[in-house]
Short mmCIF file of C-alpha atoms in Angstrom, two decimals:
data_model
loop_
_atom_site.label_atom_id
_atom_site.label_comp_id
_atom_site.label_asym_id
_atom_site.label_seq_id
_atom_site.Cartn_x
_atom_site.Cartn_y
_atom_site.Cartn_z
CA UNK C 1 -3.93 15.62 -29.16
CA UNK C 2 -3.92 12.17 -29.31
CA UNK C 3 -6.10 9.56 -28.06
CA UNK C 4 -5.99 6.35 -26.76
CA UNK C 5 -8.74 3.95 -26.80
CA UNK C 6 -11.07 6.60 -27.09
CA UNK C 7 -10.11 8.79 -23.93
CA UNK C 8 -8.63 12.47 -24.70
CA UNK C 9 -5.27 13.15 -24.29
CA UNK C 10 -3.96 9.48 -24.31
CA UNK C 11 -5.33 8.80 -20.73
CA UNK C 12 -7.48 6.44 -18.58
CA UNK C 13 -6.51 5.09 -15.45
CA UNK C 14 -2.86 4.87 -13.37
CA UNK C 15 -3.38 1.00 -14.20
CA UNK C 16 -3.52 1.52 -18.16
CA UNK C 17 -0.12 2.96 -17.89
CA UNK C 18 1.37 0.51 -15.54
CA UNK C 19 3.48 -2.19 -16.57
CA UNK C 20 1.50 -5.34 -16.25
CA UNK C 21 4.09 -6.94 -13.93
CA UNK C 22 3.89 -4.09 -12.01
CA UNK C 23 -0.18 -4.24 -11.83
CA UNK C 24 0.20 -7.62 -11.19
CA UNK C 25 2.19 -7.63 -8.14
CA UNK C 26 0.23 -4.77 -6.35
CA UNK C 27 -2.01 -7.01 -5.55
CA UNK C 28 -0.38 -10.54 -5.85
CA UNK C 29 -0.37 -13.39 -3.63
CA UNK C 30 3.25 -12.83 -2.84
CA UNK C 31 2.77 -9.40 -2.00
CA UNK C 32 -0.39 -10.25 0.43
CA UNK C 33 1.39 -12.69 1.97
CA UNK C 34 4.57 -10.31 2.48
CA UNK C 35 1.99 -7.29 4.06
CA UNK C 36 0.46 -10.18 6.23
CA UNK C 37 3.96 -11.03 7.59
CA UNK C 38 5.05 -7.61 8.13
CA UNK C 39 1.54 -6.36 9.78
CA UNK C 40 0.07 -9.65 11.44
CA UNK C 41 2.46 -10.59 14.19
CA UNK C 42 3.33 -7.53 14.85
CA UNK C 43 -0.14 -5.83 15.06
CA UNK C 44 -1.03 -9.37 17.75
CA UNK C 45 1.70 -8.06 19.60
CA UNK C 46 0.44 -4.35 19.93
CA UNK C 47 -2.73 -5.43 21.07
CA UNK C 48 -1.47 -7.99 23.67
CA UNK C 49 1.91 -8.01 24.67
CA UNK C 50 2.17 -11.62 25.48
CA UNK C 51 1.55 -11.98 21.85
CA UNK C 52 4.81 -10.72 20.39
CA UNK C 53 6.61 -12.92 18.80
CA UNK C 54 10.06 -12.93 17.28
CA UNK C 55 8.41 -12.89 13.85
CA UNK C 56 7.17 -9.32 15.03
CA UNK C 57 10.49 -8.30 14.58
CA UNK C 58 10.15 -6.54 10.78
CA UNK C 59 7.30 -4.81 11.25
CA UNK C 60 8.36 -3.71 14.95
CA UNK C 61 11.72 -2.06 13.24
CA UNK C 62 9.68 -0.26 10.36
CA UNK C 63 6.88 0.73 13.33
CA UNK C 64 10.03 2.33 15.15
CA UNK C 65 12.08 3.89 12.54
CA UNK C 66 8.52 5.47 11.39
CA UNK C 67 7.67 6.50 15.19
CA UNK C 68 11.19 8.00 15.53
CA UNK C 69 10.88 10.19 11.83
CA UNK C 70 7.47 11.07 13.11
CA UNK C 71 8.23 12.16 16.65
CA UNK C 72 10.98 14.98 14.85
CA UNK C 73 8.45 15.63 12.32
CA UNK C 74 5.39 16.11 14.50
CA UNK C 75 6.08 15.40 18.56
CA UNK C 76 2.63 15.75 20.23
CA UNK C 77 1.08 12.95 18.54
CA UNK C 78 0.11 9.94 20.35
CA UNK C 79 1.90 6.32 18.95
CA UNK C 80 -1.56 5.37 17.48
CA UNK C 81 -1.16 7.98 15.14
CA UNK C 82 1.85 6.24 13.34
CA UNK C 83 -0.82 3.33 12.18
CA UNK C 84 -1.31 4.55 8.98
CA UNK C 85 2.19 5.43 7.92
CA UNK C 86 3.27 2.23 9.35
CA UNK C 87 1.01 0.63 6.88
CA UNK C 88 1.13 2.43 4.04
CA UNK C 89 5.35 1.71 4.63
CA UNK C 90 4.59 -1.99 4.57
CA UNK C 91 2.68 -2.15 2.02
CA UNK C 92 5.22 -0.32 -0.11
CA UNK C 93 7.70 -2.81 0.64
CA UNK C 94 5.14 -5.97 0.43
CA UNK C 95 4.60 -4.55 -3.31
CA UNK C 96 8.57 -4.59 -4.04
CA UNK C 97 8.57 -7.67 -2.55
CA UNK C 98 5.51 -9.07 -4.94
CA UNK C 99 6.99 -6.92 -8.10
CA UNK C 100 10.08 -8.70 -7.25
CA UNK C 101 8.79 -11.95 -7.12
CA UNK C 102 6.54 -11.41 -10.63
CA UNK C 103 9.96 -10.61 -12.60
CA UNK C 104 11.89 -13.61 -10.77
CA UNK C 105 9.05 -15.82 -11.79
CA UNK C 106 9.00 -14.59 -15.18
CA UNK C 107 11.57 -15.02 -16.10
CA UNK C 108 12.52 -18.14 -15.17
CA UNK C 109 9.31 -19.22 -16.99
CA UNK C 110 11.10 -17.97 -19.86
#
């Protein structure tokens, strides 16, 4: 067995073994800023309807296609329930948006 910095087995944390682009864009501004657009205006929107906005629109589609996988998947829940995939969806794409954005900037600091 090997070890790495003193932990068995060559371990420590998911972040150790992450790229550091990638560890940098989980929590970048880019990707923050790409969660806030997807979540924000549509989230305004769900609490008061005369608050949707066409910038809802994103977040509204991923809410839907979400709702729609769900509802075959598991039909008696209520629509609240799809919150957390919803968000866990956007952030996914938020952090390929940020990962994206840490390569594109690297490299044309290069």
């Amino acid at each position: 067995m090997t070890t790495e910095r003193g932990r068995p087995n060559g371990g420590g944390t998911i972040g150790d073994r992450l790229p550091a682009s990638l560890r940098r864009a989980v929590a970048s501004p880019a990707t923050l800023v790409a969660f806030a657009a997807l979540v924000v205006p549509f989230a305004l929107g769900w609490l008061e309807t005369r608050l949707f906005s066409p910038l809802a629109l994103p977040g509204y589609l991923l809410y839907s296609v979400g709702t729609a996988i769900g509802n075959v998947v598991a039909p008696r829940f209520e629509f609240w329930v799809y919150w957390a995939p919803f968000l866990a969806s956007s952030y996914g794409i938020a952090a390929a948006v940020g990962y994206g954005y840490e390569r594109w900037r690297g490299r044309t600091a290069e």
